[in-house]
């Protein structure tokens, strides 16, 4: 075995690198703070020399995230554009995909929002509050997410077209705008078993999309899905149910945020002005028709005003665009009155929050060194591979494949071809601090995850022995009222306990930490629960109150769909031939708050899901689009805020129903579709100036 192979599987030749890895991880908060302080100070000095009289533009865009970056790119080709971004430059550490989970919940690059305490979910999270991470800086949450690029199911968009009465939002209507952005990496199709449909992809767009070079245990997962009745498909083409290797927004092994894809290449444009650390807090209106003409914002402690001669566009994300509308007098009338805010338009802003909730059944332990284990795989050789040619284990964000299928509920409601459950496959081993990593990333109680991943440090008095599967292994199942060993009925059984079971206590307790493993995130793709957000006060610096109301749907079926998805994941992971060949088995350690219930029973899994439920960070619907006469609509089908003129919202908030997939790809499409609406509105002006319309590209 050569040095490269030894490095990959963590042989002693590179074990010296592990202290460097953990030392570097420990330094991340300091590095983030240092970069943030330097960037903010430098920008403050530069802004002090700017002419305050240069404050009139054709368009003002608030927010340089996944949608705003796209809109700024497209509009600045024809018009003078001011792009206001509350954060600064993205931290260079974000370019390393393997750091994605580790970089969550640091204030320098994450707004670290929290929901209010939940009643029916998130029970093992700190204060029962769901962590709502939002990317801080140019590129928004595309600098912070796990880089998954999925478009969504055909029926997601046909449903939008039905809700809005506008066929331009159908799947056939939005497909050109997905393709418009895309620069698909055909050479990244390196698995001959994968399905690739080139007619649904495009080259030479701004956004490079492709499959990552490092895919631990992916073939086992996809074969397991096929065995379980979920076929291989191209998940970025039309499908019914299906599974595929993950596609990332990635170039040369590095994260490709919308800042790097859409803004960095056009920073030379004189028609684009970007102001960082600009905190917009009010849309300016004039006249009886509520015509938007500017933005009030704060930058480096100074109040600023900018004016738009054509339109103001809010792309601050589903949470902050809704907040800005309410601060500007557009929202639920009674709520705004209670805060002393002048009401311009009574609208259901913030009343339709939808989010994907997920859980992590597992870990599933395997007998081969095939998963990504930070202790083993974050070594010198893989670091060199990443730097030199964008390959190796550091190119992974942690999600390696996806699958979509329909639950019992989808079948009962007559939509068996519209999946409502997603599996995200995480080929992650149980490295030494995985409990701390997940606790910090998802706001889970550290004591709970410590006991879950490292049960050897806890007393065995809480456990009793049960069979874990059809194999001959025994495992520990929780109970507070059953003795540690069953009472022997005869001397032979007593000897069996002494000779075979008792020694296995130590084996069982050693099954989790440091082992090769994988996890499957089970995600509720079509939740019925609807949440809401409200302003905390009239002060723009105060974070709003977010209440997603997970598992509080009227018929109580959301939790049942999740439990079914978890049980199916466990069954597939332990029984499919592909996973059996690597010895896959569910960890014998029960989730600590649920150890009073029979392990693997339906009540146990419901307890597990309610306790270990985390947001997948796909908040949407706060400024939902729909017919202008609908009481549920905030924007019309061209994303214009109803009751105003020259004001649009272009971000995830406009989704009337959340798509069934990770939302970054759909939000980029919304940016493209929204920008085209704007360009079509002002097309005569463009033609008078001799510019070319973007219709030529479609």
PDB file of N, CA, C and O in Angstrom, residues 201-251:
ATOM      1  N   UNK A 201     -29.777  19.685 -18.463  1.00  0.00           N
ATOM      2  CA  UNK A 201     -28.651  20.424 -17.893  1.00  0.00           C
ATOM      3  C   UNK A 201     -28.097  21.409 -18.913  1.00  0.00           C
ATOM      4  O   UNK A 201     -28.496  21.428 -20.075  1.00  0.00           O
ATOM      5  N   UNK A 202     -27.180  22.232 -18.451  1.00  0.00           N
ATOM      6  CA  UNK A 202     -26.688  23.337 -19.276  1.00  0.00           C
ATOM      7  C   UNK A 202     -25.224  23.596 -18.938  1.00  0.00           C
ATOM      8  O   UNK A 202     -24.776  23.314 -17.827  1.00  0.00           O
ATOM      9  N   UNK A 203     -24.507  24.116 -19.898  1.00  0.00           N
ATOM     10  CA  UNK A 203     -23.118  24.522 -19.696  1.00  0.00           C
ATOM     11  C   UNK A 203     -23.001  26.041 -19.811  1.00  0.00           C
ATOM     12  O   UNK A 203     -23.859  26.710 -20.377  1.00  0.00           O
ATOM     13  N   UNK A 204     -21.912  26.561 -19.250  1.00  0.00           N
ATOM     14  CA  UNK A 204     -21.493  27.958 -19.436  1.00  0.00           C
ATOM     15  C   UNK A 204     -22.326  28.977 -18.671  1.00  0.00           C
ATOM     16  O   UNK A 204     -22.253  30.173 -18.958  1.00  0.00           O
ATOM     17  N   UNK A 205     -23.125  28.528 -17.690  1.00  0.00           N
ATOM     18  CA  UNK A 205     -23.741  29.483 -16.786  1.00  0.00           C
ATOM     19  C   UNK A 205     -22.737  29.940 -15.733  1.00  0.00           C
ATOM     20  O   UNK A 205     -21.573  29.527 -15.716  1.00  0.00           O
ATOM     21  N   UNK A 206     -23.186  30.781 -14.815  1.00  0.00           N
ATOM     22  CA  UNK A 206     -22.291  31.283 -13.771  1.00  0.00           C
ATOM     23  C   UNK A 206     -22.045  30.252 -12.668  1.00  0.00           C
ATOM     24  O   UNK A 206     -21.021  30.302 -11.985  1.00  0.00           O
ATOM     25  N   UNK A 207     -22.997  29.324 -12.473  1.00  0.00           N
ATOM     26  CA  UNK A 207     -22.976  28.448 -11.298  1.00  0.00           C
ATOM     27  C   UNK A 207     -22.509  27.048 -11.684  1.00  0.00           C
ATOM     28  O   UNK A 207     -23.227  26.317 -12.380  1.00  0.00           O
ATOM     29  N   UNK A 208     -21.341  26.658 -11.218  1.00  0.00           N
ATOM     30  CA  UNK A 208     -20.848  25.312 -11.472  1.00  0.00           C
ATOM     31  C   UNK A 208     -21.522  24.332 -10.522  1.00  0.00           C
ATOM     32  O   UNK A 208     -21.530  24.534  -9.305  1.00  0.00           O
ATOM     33  N   UNK A 209     -22.105  23.296 -11.088  1.00  0.00           N
ATOM     34  CA  UNK A 209     -22.825  22.268 -10.337  1.00  0.00           C
ATOM     35  C   UNK A 209     -22.294  20.914 -10.772  1.00  0.00           C
ATOM     36  O   UNK A 209     -22.081  20.672 -11.963  1.00  0.00           O
ATOM     37  N   UNK A 210     -22.057  20.031  -9.821  1.00  0.00           N
ATOM     38  CA  UNK A 210     -21.592  18.698 -10.181  1.00  0.00           C
ATOM     39  C   UNK A 210     -21.458  17.801  -8.978  1.00  0.00           C
ATOM     40  O   UNK A 210     -21.677  18.216  -7.835  1.00  0.00           O
ATOM     41  N   UNK A 211     -21.106  16.559  -9.243  1.00  0.00           N
ATOM     42  CA  UNK A 211     -20.954  15.576  -8.186  1.00  0.00           C
ATOM     43  C   UNK A 211     -19.539  15.638  -7.617  1.00  0.00           C
ATOM     44  O   UNK A 211     -18.579  15.816  -8.360  1.00  0.00           O
ATOM     45  N   UNK A 212     -19.414  15.507  -6.313  1.00  0.00           N
ATOM     46  CA  UNK A 212     -18.112  15.687  -5.673  1.00  0.00           C
ATOM     47  C   UNK A 212     -17.180  14.508  -5.955  1.00  0.00           C
ATOM     48  O   UNK A 212     -17.626  13.389  -6.240  1.00  0.00           O
ATOM     49  N   UNK A 213     -15.872  14.725  -5.832  1.00  0.00           N
ATOM     50  CA  UNK A 213     -14.924  13.646  -6.099  1.00  0.00           C
ATOM     51  C   UNK A 213     -14.863  12.589  -5.002  1.00  0.00           C
ATOM     52  O   UNK A 213     -14.384  11.481  -5.246  1.00  0.00           O
ATOM     53  N   UNK A 214     -15.352  12.922  -3.818  1.00  0.00           N
ATOM     54  CA  UNK A 214     -15.257  12.015  -2.669  1.00  0.00           C
ATOM     55  C   UNK A 214     -16.663  11.583  -2.282  1.00  0.00           C
ATOM     56  O   UNK A 214     -17.498  12.421  -1.939  1.00  0.00           O
ATOM     57  N   UNK A 215     -16.932  10.265  -2.349  1.00  0.00           N
ATOM     58  CA  UNK A 215     -18.293   9.765  -2.153  1.00  0.00           C
ATOM     59  C   UNK A 215     -18.287   8.523  -1.259  1.00  0.00           C
ATOM     60  O   UNK A 215     -18.542   7.407  -1.725  1.00  0.00           O
ATOM     61  N   UNK A 216     -18.031   8.668   0.020  1.00  0.00           N
ATOM     62  CA  UNK A 216     -17.940   7.493   0.894  1.00  0.00           C
ATOM     63  C   UNK A 216     -19.277   6.779   1.068  1.00  0.00           C
ATOM     64  O   UNK A 216     -20.291   7.403   1.383  1.00  0.00           O
ATOM     65  N   UNK A 217     -19.279   5.470   0.827  1.00  0.00           N
ATOM     66  CA  UNK A 217     -20.430   4.586   1.046  1.00  0.00           C
ATOM     67  C   UNK A 217     -21.636   4.930   0.171  1.00  0.00           C
ATOM     68  O   UNK A 217     -22.729   4.406   0.390  1.00  0.00           O
ATOM     69  N   UNK A 218     -21.453   5.766  -0.832  1.00  0.00           N
ATOM     70  CA  UNK A 218     -22.591   6.186  -1.661  1.00  0.00           C
ATOM     71  C   UNK A 218     -23.148   5.014  -2.462  1.00  0.00           C
ATOM     72  O   UNK A 218     -24.372   4.856  -2.576  1.00  0.00           O
ATOM     73  N   UNK A 219     -22.283   4.179  -3.025  1.00  0.00           N
ATOM     74  CA  UNK A 219     -22.772   3.068  -3.830  1.00  0.00           C
ATOM     75  C   UNK A 219     -23.586   2.104  -2.976  1.00  0.00           C
ATOM     76  O   UNK A 219     -24.618   1.573  -3.424  1.00  0.00           O
ATOM     77  N   UNK A 220     -23.160   1.886  -1.743  1.00  0.00           N
ATOM     78  CA  UNK A 220     -23.946   1.021  -0.846  1.00  0.00           C
ATOM     79  C   UNK A 220     -25.330   1.626  -0.592  1.00  0.00           C
ATOM     80  O   UNK A 220     -26.340   0.920  -0.593  1.00  0.00           O
ATOM     81  N   UNK A 221     -25.371   2.945  -0.384  1.00  0.00           N
ATOM     82  CA  UNK A 221     -26.653   3.599  -0.135  1.00  0.00           C
ATOM     83  C   UNK A 221     -27.566   3.501  -1.348  1.00  0.00           C
ATOM     84  O   UNK A 221     -28.760   3.169  -1.226  1.00  0.00           O
ATOM     85  N   UNK A 222     -27.045   3.773  -2.531  1.00  0.00           N
ATOM     86  CA  UNK A 222     -27.886   3.759  -3.726  1.00  0.00           C
ATOM     87  C   UNK A 222     -28.353   2.346  -4.058  1.00  0.00           C
ATOM     88  O   UNK A 222     -29.500   2.154  -4.490  1.00  0.00           O
ATOM     89  N   UNK A 223     -27.495   1.354  -3.847  1.00  0.00           N
ATOM     90  CA  UNK A 223     -27.940  -0.022  -4.039  1.00  0.00           C
ATOM     91  C   UNK A 223     -29.001  -0.391  -3.004  1.00  0.00           C
ATOM     92  O   UNK A 223     -29.960  -1.113  -3.313  1.00  0.00           O
ATOM     93  N   UNK A 224     -28.834   0.102  -1.788  1.00  0.00           N
ATOM     94  CA  UNK A 224     -29.838  -0.138  -0.758  1.00  0.00           C
ATOM     95  C   UNK A 224     -31.176   0.488  -1.119  1.00  0.00           C
ATOM     96  O   UNK A 224     -32.242  -0.108  -0.894  1.00  0.00           O
ATOM     97  N   UNK A 225     -31.142   1.694  -1.685  1.00  0.00           N
ATOM     98  CA  UNK A 225     -32.386   2.343  -2.112  1.00  0.00           C
ATOM     99  C   UNK A 225     -33.061   1.530  -3.210  1.00  0.00           C
ATOM    100  O   UNK A 225     -34.291   1.326  -3.187  1.00  0.00           O
ATOM    101  N   UNK A 226     -32.291   1.064  -4.186  1.00  0.00           N
ATOM    102  CA  UNK A 226     -32.872   0.247  -5.259  1.00  0.00           C
ATOM    103  C   UNK A 226     -33.517  -1.011  -4.683  1.00  0.00           C
ATOM    104  O   UNK A 226     -34.617  -1.401  -5.093  1.00  0.00           O
ATOM    105  N   UNK A 227     -32.832  -1.652  -3.753  1.00  0.00           N
ATOM    106  CA  UNK A 227     -33.379  -2.845  -3.097  1.00  0.00           C
ATOM    107  C   UNK A 227     -34.683  -2.519  -2.383  1.00  0.00           C
ATOM    108  O   UNK A 227     -35.603  -3.338  -2.324  1.00  0.00           O
ATOM    109  N   UNK A 228     -34.780  -1.284  -1.896  1.00  0.00           N
ATOM    110  CA  UNK A 228     -35.959  -0.847  -1.150  1.00  0.00           C
ATOM    111  C   UNK A 228     -37.041  -0.250  -2.048  1.00  0.00           C
ATOM    112  O   UNK A 228     -38.034   0.279  -1.556  1.00  0.00           O
ATOM    113  N   UNK A 229     -36.857  -0.323  -3.352  1.00  0.00           N
ATOM    114  CA  UNK A 229     -37.879   0.147  -4.276  1.00  0.00           C
ATOM    115  C   UNK A 229     -37.746   1.587  -4.716  1.00  0.00           C
ATOM    116  O   UNK A 229     -38.671   2.134  -5.324  1.00  0.00           O
ATOM    117  N   UNK A 230     -36.622   2.233  -4.424  1.00  0.00           N
ATOM    118  CA  UNK A 230     -36.394   3.622  -4.821  1.00  0.00           C
ATOM    119  C   UNK A 230     -35.368   3.608  -5.947  1.00  0.00           C
ATOM    120  O   UNK A 230     -34.191   3.323  -5.716  1.00  0.00           O
ATOM    121  N   UNK A 231     -35.744   3.904  -7.180  1.00  0.00           N
ATOM    122  CA  UNK A 231     -34.822   3.747  -8.309  1.00  0.00           C
ATOM    123  C   UNK A 231     -33.784   4.859  -8.380  1.00  0.00           C
ATOM    124  O   UNK A 231     -33.964   5.946  -7.822  1.00  0.00           O
ATOM    125  N   UNK A 232     -32.711   4.584  -9.082  1.00  0.00           N
ATOM    126  CA  UNK A 232     -31.736   5.633  -9.397  1.00  0.00           C
ATOM    127  C   UNK A 232     -32.311   6.528 -10.489  1.00  0.00           C
ATOM    128  O   UNK A 232     -32.858   6.047 -11.486  1.00  0.00           O
ATOM    129  N   UNK A 233     -32.164   7.828 -10.293  1.00  0.00           N
ATOM    130  CA  UNK A 233     -32.656   8.805 -11.270  1.00  0.00           C
ATOM    131  C   UNK A 233     -31.685   9.981 -11.284  1.00  0.00           C
ATOM    132  O   UNK A 233     -30.767  10.072 -10.467  1.00  0.00           O
ATOM    133  N   UNK A 234     -31.896  10.879 -12.220  1.00  0.00           N
ATOM    134  CA  UNK A 234     -31.255  12.187 -12.180  1.00  0.00           C
ATOM    135  C   UNK A 234     -32.187  13.088 -11.381  1.00  0.00           C
ATOM    136  O   UNK A 234     -33.260  13.473 -11.866  1.00  0.00           O
ATOM    137  N   UNK A 235     -31.809  13.418 -10.154  1.00  0.00           N
ATOM    138  CA  UNK A 235     -32.685  14.189  -9.272  1.00  0.00           C
ATOM    139  C   UNK A 235     -32.811  15.656  -9.698  1.00  0.00           C
ATOM    140  O   UNK A 235     -33.582  16.403  -9.097  1.00  0.00           O
ATOM    141  N   UNK A 236     -32.049  16.069 -10.703  1.00  0.00           N
ATOM    142  CA  UNK A 236     -32.234  17.408 -11.251  1.00  0.00           C
ATOM    143  C   UNK A 236     -32.960  17.379 -12.596  1.00  0.00           C
ATOM    144  O   UNK A 236     -32.917  18.344 -13.360  1.00  0.00           O
ATOM    145  N   UNK A 237     -33.631  16.267 -12.861  1.00  0.00           N
ATOM    146  CA  UNK A 237     -34.566  16.142 -13.970  1.00  0.00           C
ATOM    147  C   UNK A 237     -35.909  15.708 -13.413  1.00  0.00           C
ATOM    148  O   UNK A 237     -36.086  15.588 -12.203  1.00  0.00           O
ATOM    149  N   UNK A 238     -36.885  15.439 -14.255  1.00  0.00           N
ATOM    150  CA  UNK A 238     -38.176  14.949 -13.763  1.00  0.00           C
ATOM    151  C   UNK A 238     -38.040  13.542 -13.176  1.00  0.00           C
ATOM    152  O   UNK A 238     -37.303  12.709 -13.700  1.00  0.00           O
ATOM    153  N   UNK A 239     -38.746  13.281 -12.104  1.00  0.00           N
ATOM    154  CA  UNK A 239     -38.739  11.959 -11.482  1.00  0.00           C
ATOM    155  C   UNK A 239     -40.012  11.807 -10.666  1.00  0.00           C
ATOM    156  O   UNK A 239     -40.708  12.780 -10.398  1.00  0.00           O
ATOM    157  N   UNK A 240     -40.305  10.592 -10.277  1.00  0.00           N
ATOM    158  CA  UNK A 240     -41.416  10.313  -9.370  1.00  0.00           C
ATOM    159  C   UNK A 240     -40.831  10.105  -7.971  1.00  0.00           C
ATOM    160  O   UNK A 240     -40.898  10.972  -7.117  1.00  0.00           O
ATOM    161  N   UNK A 241     -40.268   8.925  -7.735  1.00  0.00           N
ATOM    162  CA  UNK A 241     -39.418   8.702  -6.575  1.00  0.00           C
ATOM    163  C   UNK A 241     -38.018   8.450  -7.113  1.00  0.00           C
ATOM    164  O   UNK A 241     -37.846   8.071  -8.269  1.00  0.00           O
ATOM    165  N   UNK A 242     -36.992   8.635  -6.286  1.00  0.00           N
ATOM    166  CA  UNK A 242     -35.664   8.389  -6.822  1.00  0.00           C
ATOM    167  C   UNK A 242     -34.552   8.704  -5.856  1.00  0.00           C
ATOM    168  O   UNK A 242     -34.746   9.352  -4.821  1.00  0.00           O
ATOM    169  N   UNK A 243     -33.348   8.217  -6.217  1.00  0.00           N
ATOM    170  CA  UNK A 243     -32.142   8.414  -5.416  1.00  0.00           C
ATOM    171  C   UNK A 243     -30.978   8.723  -6.343  1.00  0.00           C
ATOM    172  O   UNK A 243     -30.957   8.290  -7.500  1.00  0.00           O
ATOM    173  N   UNK A 244     -30.007   9.465  -5.840  1.00  0.00           N
ATOM    174  CA  UNK A 244     -28.847   9.824  -6.650  1.00  0.00           C
ATOM    175  C   UNK A 244     -27.724  10.319  -5.763  1.00  0.00           C
ATOM    176  O   UNK A 244     -27.950  10.782  -4.637  1.00  0.00           O
ATOM    177  N   UNK A 245     -26.513  10.231  -6.293  1.00  0.00           N
ATOM    178  CA  UNK A 245     -25.365  10.873  -5.662  1.00  0.00           C
ATOM    179  C   UNK A 245     -25.636  12.371  -5.558  1.00  0.00           C
ATOM    180  O   UNK A 245     -26.276  12.965  -6.426  1.00  0.00           O
ATOM    181  N   UNK A 246     -25.156  12.984  -4.502  1.00  0.00           N
ATOM    182  CA  UNK A 246     -25.400  14.404  -4.283  1.00  0.00           C
ATOM    183  C   UNK A 246     -24.752  15.239  -5.378  1.00  0.00           C
ATOM    184  O   UNK A 246     -23.721  14.864  -5.955  1.00  0.00           O
ATOM    185  N   UNK A 247     -25.375  16.363  -5.699  1.00  0.00           N
ATOM    186  CA  UNK A 247     -24.748  17.381  -6.535  1.00  0.00           C
ATOM    187  C   UNK A 247     -24.500  18.604  -5.661  1.00  0.00           C
ATOM    188  O   UNK A 247     -25.366  19.015  -4.887  1.00  0.00           O
ATOM    189  N   UNK A 248     -23.294  19.159  -5.806  1.00  0.00           N
ATOM    190  CA  UNK A 248     -22.879  20.319  -5.015  1.00  0.00           C
ATOM    191  C   UNK A 248     -22.760  21.557  -5.906  1.00  0.00           C
ATOM    192  O   UNK A 248     -22.523  21.459  -7.114  1.00  0.00           O
ATOM    193  N   UNK A 249     -22.875  22.717  -5.272  1.00  0.00           N
ATOM    194  CA  UNK A 249     -22.411  23.959  -5.893  1.00  0.00           C
ATOM    195  C   UNK A 249     -20.922  24.058  -5.534  1.00  0.00           C
ATOM    196  O   UNK A 249     -20.555  24.579  -4.483  1.00  0.00           O
ATOM    197  N   UNK A 250     -20.100  23.556  -6.440  1.00  0.00           N
ATOM    198  CA  UNK A 250     -18.687  23.340  -6.134  1.00  0.00           C
ATOM    199  C   UNK A 250     -17.861  23.516  -7.403  1.00  0.00           C
ATOM    200  O   UNK A 250     -18.280  23.112  -8.490  1.00  0.00           O
ATOM    201  N   UNK A 251     -16.697  24.120  -7.245  1.00  0.00           N
ATOM    202  CA  UNK A 251     -15.765  24.266  -8.362  1.00  0.00           C
ATOM    203  C   UNK A 251     -14.362  23.946  -7.870  1.00  0.00           C
ATOM    204  O   UNK A 251     -13.906  24.498  -6.860  1.00  0.00           O
TER     205      UNK A 251
END
